[in-house]
Short mmCIF file of C-alpha atoms and ligand atoms in Angstrom, two decimals:
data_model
loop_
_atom_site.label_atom_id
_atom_site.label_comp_id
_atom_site.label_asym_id
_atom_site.label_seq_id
_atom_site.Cartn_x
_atom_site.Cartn_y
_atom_site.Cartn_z
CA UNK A 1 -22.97 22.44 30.15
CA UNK A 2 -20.09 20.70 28.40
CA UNK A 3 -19.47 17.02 29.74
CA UNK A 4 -16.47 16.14 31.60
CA UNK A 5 -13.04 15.94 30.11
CA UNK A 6 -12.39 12.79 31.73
CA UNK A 7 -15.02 10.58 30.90
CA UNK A 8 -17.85 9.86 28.03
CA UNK A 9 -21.06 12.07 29.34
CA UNK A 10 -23.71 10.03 30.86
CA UNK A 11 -26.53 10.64 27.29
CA UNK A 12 -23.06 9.22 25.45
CA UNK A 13 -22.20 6.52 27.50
CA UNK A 14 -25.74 4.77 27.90
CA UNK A 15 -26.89 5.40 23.75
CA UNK A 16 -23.19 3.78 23.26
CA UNK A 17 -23.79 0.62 25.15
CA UNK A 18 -27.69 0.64 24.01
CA UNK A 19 -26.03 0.22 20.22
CA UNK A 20 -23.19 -2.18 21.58
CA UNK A 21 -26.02 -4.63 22.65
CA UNK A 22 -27.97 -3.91 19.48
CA UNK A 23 -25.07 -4.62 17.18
CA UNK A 24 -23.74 -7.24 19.13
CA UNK A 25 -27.48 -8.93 17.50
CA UNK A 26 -26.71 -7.35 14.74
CA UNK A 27 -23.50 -8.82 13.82
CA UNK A 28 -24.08 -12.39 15.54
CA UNK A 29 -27.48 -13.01 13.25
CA UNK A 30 -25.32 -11.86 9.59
CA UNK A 31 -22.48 -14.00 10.46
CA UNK A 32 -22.66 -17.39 9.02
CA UNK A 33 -23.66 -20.33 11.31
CA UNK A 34 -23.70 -23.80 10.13
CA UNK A 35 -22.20 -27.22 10.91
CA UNK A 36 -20.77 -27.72 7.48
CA UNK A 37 -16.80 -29.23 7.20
CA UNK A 38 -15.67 -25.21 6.70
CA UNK A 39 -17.07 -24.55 9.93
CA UNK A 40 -13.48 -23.92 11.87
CA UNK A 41 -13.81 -20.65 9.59
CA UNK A 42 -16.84 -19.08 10.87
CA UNK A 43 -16.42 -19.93 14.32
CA UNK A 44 -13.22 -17.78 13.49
CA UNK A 45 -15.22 -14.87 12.10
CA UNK A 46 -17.22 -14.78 15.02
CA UNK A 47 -14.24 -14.93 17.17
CA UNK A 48 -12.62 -11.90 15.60
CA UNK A 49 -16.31 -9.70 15.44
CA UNK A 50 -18.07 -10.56 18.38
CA UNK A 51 -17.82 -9.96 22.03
CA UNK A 52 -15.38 -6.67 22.17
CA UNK A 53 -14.37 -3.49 20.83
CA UNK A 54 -15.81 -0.08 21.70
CA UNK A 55 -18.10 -0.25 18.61
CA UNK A 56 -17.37 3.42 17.74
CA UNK A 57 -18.09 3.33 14.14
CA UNK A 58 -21.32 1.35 14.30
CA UNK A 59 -22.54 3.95 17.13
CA UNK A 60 -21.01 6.77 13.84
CA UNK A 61 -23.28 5.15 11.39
CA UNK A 62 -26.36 4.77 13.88
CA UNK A 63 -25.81 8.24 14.83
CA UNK A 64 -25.59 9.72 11.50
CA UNK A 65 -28.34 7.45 9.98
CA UNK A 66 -30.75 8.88 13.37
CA UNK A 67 -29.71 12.80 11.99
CA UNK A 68 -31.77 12.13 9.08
CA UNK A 69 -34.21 10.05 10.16
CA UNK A 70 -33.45 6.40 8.78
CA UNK A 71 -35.21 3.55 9.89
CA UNK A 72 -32.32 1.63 12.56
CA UNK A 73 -32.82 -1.45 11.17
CA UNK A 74 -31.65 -0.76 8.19
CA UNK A 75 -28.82 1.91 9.32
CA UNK A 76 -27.70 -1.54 11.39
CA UNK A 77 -27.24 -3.59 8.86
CA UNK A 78 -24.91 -1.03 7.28
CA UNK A 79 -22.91 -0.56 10.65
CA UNK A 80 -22.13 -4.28 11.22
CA UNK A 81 -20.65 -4.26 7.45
CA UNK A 82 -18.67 -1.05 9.07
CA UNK A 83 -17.52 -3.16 11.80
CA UNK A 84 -16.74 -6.43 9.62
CA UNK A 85 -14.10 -4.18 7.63
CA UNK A 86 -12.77 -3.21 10.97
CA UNK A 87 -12.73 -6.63 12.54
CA UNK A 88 -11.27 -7.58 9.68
CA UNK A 89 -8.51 -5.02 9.28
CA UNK A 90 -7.34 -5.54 13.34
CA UNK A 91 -7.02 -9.42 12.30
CA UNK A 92 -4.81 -8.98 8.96
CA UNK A 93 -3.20 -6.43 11.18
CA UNK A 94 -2.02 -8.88 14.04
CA UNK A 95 -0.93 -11.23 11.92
CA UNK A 96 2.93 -11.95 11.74
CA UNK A 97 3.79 -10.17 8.21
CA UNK A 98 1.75 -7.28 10.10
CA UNK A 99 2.55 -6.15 13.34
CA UNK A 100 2.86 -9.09 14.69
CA UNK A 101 0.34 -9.07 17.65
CA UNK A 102 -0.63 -11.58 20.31
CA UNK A 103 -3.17 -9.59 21.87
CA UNK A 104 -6.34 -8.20 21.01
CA UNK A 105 -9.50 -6.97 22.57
CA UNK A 106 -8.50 -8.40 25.83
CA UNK A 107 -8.11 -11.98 24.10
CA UNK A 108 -5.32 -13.60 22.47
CA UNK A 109 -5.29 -12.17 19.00
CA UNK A 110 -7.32 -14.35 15.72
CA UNK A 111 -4.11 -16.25 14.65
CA UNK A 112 -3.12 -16.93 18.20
CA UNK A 113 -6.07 -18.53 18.97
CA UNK A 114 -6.76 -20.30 15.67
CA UNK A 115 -3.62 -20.30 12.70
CA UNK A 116 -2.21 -17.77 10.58
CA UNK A 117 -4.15 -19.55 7.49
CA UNK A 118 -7.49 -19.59 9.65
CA UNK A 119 -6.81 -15.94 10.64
CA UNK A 120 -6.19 -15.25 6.77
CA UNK A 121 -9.34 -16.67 5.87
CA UNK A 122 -11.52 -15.34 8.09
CA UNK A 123 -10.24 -11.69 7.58
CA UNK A 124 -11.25 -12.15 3.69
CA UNK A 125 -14.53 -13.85 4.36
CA UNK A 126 -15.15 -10.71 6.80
CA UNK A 127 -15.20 -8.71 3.91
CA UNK A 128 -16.61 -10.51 1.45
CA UNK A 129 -20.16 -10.29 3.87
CA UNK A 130 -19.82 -6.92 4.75
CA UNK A 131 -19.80 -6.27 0.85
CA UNK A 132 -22.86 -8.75 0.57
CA UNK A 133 -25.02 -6.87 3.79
CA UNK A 134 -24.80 -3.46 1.31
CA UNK A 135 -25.65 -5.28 -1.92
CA UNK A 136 -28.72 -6.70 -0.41
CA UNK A 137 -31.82 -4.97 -0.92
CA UNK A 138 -32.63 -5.54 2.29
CA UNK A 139 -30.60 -2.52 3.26
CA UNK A 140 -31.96 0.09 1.26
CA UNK A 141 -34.54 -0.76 -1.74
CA UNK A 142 -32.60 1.69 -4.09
CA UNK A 143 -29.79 0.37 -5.90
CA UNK A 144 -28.00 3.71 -6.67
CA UNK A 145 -28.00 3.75 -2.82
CA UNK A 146 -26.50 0.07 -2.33
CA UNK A 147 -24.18 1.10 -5.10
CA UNK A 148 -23.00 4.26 -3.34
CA UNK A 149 -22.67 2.58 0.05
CA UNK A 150 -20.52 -0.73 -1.43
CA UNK A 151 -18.09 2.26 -3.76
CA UNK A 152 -17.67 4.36 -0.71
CA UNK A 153 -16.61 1.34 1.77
CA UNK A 154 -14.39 0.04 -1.11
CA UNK A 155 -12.62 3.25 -1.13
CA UNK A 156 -12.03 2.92 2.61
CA UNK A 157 -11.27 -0.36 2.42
CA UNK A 158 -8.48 0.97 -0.26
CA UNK A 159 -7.27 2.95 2.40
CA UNK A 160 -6.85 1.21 4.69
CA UNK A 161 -4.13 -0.56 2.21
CA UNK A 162 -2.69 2.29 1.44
CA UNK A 163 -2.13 3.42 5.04
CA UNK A 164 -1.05 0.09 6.01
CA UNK A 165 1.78 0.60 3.19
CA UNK A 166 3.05 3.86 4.34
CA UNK A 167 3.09 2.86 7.84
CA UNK A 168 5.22 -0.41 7.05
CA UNK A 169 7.04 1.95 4.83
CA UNK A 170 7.45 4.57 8.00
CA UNK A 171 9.26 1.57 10.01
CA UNK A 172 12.23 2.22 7.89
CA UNK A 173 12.10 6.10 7.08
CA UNK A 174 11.20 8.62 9.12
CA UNK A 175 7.70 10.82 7.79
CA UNK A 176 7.23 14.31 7.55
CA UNK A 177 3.94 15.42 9.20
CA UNK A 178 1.89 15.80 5.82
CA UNK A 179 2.72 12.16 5.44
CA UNK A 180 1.85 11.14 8.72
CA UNK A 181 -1.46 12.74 8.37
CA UNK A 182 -2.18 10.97 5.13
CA UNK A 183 -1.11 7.71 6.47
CA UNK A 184 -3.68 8.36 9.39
CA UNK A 185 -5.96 9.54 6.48
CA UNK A 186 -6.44 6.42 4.72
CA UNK A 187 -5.54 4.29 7.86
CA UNK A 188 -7.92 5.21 9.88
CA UNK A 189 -10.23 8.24 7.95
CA UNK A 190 -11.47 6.65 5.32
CA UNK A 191 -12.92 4.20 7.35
CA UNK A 192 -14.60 6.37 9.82
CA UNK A 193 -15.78 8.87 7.30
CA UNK A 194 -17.39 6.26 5.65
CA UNK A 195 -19.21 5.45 8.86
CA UNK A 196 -20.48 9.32 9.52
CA UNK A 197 -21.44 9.67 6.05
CA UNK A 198 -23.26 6.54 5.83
CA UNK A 199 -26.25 7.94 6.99
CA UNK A 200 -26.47 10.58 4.78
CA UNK A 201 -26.43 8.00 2.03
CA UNK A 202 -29.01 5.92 3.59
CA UNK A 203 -30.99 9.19 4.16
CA UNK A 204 -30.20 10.54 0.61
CA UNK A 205 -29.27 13.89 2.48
CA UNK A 206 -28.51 17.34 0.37
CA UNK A 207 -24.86 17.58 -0.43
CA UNK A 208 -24.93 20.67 2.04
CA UNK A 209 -25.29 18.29 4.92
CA UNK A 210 -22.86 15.73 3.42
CA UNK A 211 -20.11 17.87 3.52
CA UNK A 212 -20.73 18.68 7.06
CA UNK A 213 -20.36 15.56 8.10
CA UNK A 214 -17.44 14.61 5.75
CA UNK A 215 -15.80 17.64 7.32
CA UNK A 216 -16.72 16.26 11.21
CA UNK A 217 -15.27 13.10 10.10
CA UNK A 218 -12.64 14.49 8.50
CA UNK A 219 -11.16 16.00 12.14
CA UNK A 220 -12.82 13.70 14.24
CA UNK A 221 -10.90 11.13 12.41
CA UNK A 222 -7.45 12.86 12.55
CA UNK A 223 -8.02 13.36 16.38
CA UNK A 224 -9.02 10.07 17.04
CA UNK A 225 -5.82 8.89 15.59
CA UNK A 226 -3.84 10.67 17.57
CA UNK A 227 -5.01 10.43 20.90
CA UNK A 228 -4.79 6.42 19.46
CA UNK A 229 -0.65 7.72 19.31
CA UNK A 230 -0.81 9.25 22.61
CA UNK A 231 -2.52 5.81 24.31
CA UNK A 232 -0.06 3.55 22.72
CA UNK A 233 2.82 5.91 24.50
CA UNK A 234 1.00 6.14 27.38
CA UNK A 235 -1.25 3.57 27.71
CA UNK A 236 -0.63 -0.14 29.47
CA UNK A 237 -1.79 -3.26 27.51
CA UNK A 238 -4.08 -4.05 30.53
CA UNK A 239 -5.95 -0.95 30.21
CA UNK A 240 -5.96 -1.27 26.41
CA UNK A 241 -6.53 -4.88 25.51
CA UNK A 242 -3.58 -5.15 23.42
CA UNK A 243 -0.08 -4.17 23.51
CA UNK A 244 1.46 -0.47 23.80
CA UNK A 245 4.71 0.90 22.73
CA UNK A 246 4.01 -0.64 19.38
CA UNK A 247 4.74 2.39 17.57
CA UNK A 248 8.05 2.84 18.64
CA UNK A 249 9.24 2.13 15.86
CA UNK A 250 7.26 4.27 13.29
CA UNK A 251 6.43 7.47 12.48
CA UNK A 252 3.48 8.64 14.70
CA UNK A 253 2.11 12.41 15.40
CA UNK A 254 3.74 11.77 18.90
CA UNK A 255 7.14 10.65 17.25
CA UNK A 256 6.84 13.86 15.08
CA UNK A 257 5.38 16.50 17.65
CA UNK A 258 5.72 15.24 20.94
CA UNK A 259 3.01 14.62 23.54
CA UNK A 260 2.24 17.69 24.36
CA UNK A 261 1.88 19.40 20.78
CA UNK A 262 0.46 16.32 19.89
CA UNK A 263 -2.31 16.51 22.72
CA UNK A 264 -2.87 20.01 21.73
CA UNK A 265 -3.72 19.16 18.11
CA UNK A 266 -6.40 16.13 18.86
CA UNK A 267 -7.82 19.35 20.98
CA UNK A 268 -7.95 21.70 18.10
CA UNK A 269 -9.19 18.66 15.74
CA UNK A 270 -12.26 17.57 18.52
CA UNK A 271 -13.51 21.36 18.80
CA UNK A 272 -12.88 21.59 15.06
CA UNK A 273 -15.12 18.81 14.24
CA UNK A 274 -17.77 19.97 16.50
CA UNK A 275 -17.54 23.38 14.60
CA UNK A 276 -18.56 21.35 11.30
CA UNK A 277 -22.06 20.57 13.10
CA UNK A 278 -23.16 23.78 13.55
CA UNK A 279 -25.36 23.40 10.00
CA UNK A 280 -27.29 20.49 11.81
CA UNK A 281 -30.35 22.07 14.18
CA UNK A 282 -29.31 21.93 17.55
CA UNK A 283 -30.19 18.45 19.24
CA UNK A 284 -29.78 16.44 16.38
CA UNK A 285 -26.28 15.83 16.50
CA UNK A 286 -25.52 16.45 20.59
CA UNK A 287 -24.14 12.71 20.26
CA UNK A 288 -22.02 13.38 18.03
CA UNK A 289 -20.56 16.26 19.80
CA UNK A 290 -20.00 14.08 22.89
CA UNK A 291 -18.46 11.55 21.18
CA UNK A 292 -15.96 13.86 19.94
CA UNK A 293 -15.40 14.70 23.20
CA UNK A 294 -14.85 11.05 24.26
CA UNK A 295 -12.35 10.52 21.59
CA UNK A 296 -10.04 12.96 23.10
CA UNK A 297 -10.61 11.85 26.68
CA UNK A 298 -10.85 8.01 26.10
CA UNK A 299 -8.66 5.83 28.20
CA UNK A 300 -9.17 2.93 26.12
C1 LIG B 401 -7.65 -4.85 3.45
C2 LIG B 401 -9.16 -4.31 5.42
C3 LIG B 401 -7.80 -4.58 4.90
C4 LIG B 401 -6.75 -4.56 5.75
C5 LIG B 401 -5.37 -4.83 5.38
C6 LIG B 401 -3.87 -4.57 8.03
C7 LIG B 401 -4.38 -3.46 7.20
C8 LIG B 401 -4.50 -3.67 5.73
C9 LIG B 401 -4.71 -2.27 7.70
C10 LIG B 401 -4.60 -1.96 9.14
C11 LIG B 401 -5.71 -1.08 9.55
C12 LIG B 401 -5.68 -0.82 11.04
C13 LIG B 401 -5.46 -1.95 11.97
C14 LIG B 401 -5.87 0.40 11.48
C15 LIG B 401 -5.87 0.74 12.92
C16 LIG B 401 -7.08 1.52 13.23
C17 LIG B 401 -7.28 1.65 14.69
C18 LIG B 401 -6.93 2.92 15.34
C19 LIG B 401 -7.80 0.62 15.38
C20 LIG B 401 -8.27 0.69 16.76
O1 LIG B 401 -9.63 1.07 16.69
P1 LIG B 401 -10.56 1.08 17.98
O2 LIG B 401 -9.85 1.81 19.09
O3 LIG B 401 -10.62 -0.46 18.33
O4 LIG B 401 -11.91 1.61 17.59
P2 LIG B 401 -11.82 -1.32 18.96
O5 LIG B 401 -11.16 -2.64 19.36
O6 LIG B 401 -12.39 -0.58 20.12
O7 LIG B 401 -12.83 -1.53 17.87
#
């Protein structure tokens, strides 16, 4: 039977706080820890990575690196670099020449809490060691597979340039939907596809099974994005750790379509990606069907 609409099914919502705990490890034994002068700057890092956050692309990459059997140890190491690019995206994206946000994660946001220049810093150091986890050999003794990890995350981490550009662009001109859907793209797709795909990589999976997931990304991506629109017209800061109404302003699927078009198409997108699956043997990848289903019903 087909989990509720309203909430993440029971399997999701117990293997997603299993890989919270593990990550939160994860991430708190690769980030630096020292008592040298610079230390203002990792206590910073950890500040902006640790303690919050739904973790949704670590649980991607854990997910997809458990579809084709790759040892979790390693498949962790690869999510917390996921997560670092993340982490450090939300901080350069609070900052004042961003959006200009004093809340995030429930907390005030990195530059709030520290400076602009600290939050600066620690965005790029972020980065930096989530570039350094891949090149280690540590996380996979191939280097065409390091090599292929650290090129694919670049390219996210290009888009998520990109998309920033069009949607500080899309402030002062309206976008068409093709445009919106790009800016979402690179925004917020690249990113995640890199985290479903990641275990593929890891996994050196057939290209068969690549595309399946690059596909599921693809649409899980899009719909995440928008029910992200929907929340920030909906939602309250309480409920979502950091302000709403932020995108009144810009060109968003709900500016473009409206609520309710724009709830029917994360539908569409969520049954869409969980049509791309059907090439994986039935089991395999039930968590990733529920979590598609929990992107279009989260609350948070
Ligand atoms: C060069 C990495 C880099 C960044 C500079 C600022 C910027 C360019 C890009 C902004 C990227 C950005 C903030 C995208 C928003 C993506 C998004 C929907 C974030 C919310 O993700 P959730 O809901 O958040 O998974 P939690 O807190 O649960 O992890």
């Amino acid at each position: 039977m087909a989990p509720s609409k309203r909430e993440a099914s029971p399997r999701l919502q117990e293997a997603m706080e299993d890989c919270r705990d593990k990550i939160e490890k994860t991430i708190s034994s690769l980030l630096p820890q020292t008592d040298l002068p610079e230390m203002p700057l990792y206590d910073a890092m950890r500040y902006a990575a640790l303690g919050g956050g739904k973790r949704l692309r670590p649980f991607m990459v854990m997910e997809g690196a458990r579809v084709f059997g790759v040892d979790p140890a390693r498949a962790r190491r690869v999510a917390a670099a996921a997560e670092f690019i993340h982490c450090f995206s939300l901080v350069h994206d609070d900052l004042p020449a961003m959006d200009d946000s004093d809340l995030r994660r429930g907390k005030p946001s990195l530059h709030k809490a520290y400076d602009e220049a600290t939050a600066i810093l620690a965005g790029d150091a972020l980065m930096a060691l989530a570039f350094e986890i891949l090149a280690d050999p540590e996380t996979h003794e191939d280097p065409r597979v390091r090599v292929e990890l650290m090129s694919n995350l670049a390219g996210a981490v290009g888009g998520l340039c990109g998309g920033q550009m069009l949607d500080i662009i899309g402030e002062k001109q309206e976008f068409d939907i093709g445009t919106i859907s790009r800016l979402q793209r690179l925004k917020t797709g690249r990113l995640i596809a890199f985290c479903c795909e990641a275990g593929a990589i890891l996994g050196k999976a057939n290209p068969a099974h690549r595309q399946s997931l690059r596909n599921y990304a693809h649409d899980l991506g899009l719909a995440f994005q928008v029910t992200d629109d929907l929340l920030d017209a909906e939602g309250s800061a309480t409920q979502m750790g950091k302000p709403t109404g932020q995108d009144a302003k810009k060109s968003t699927f709900v500016s473009a379509m409206g609520i309710e078009q724009a709830r029917m198409r994360a539908e569409m997108l969520v049954e869409q990606s969980i049509m791309h699956l059907r090439t994986f043997d039935e089991g395999r990848v039930d968590l990733l069907k529920d979590l598609s289903r929990y992107v279009l019903e989260r609350r948070v």
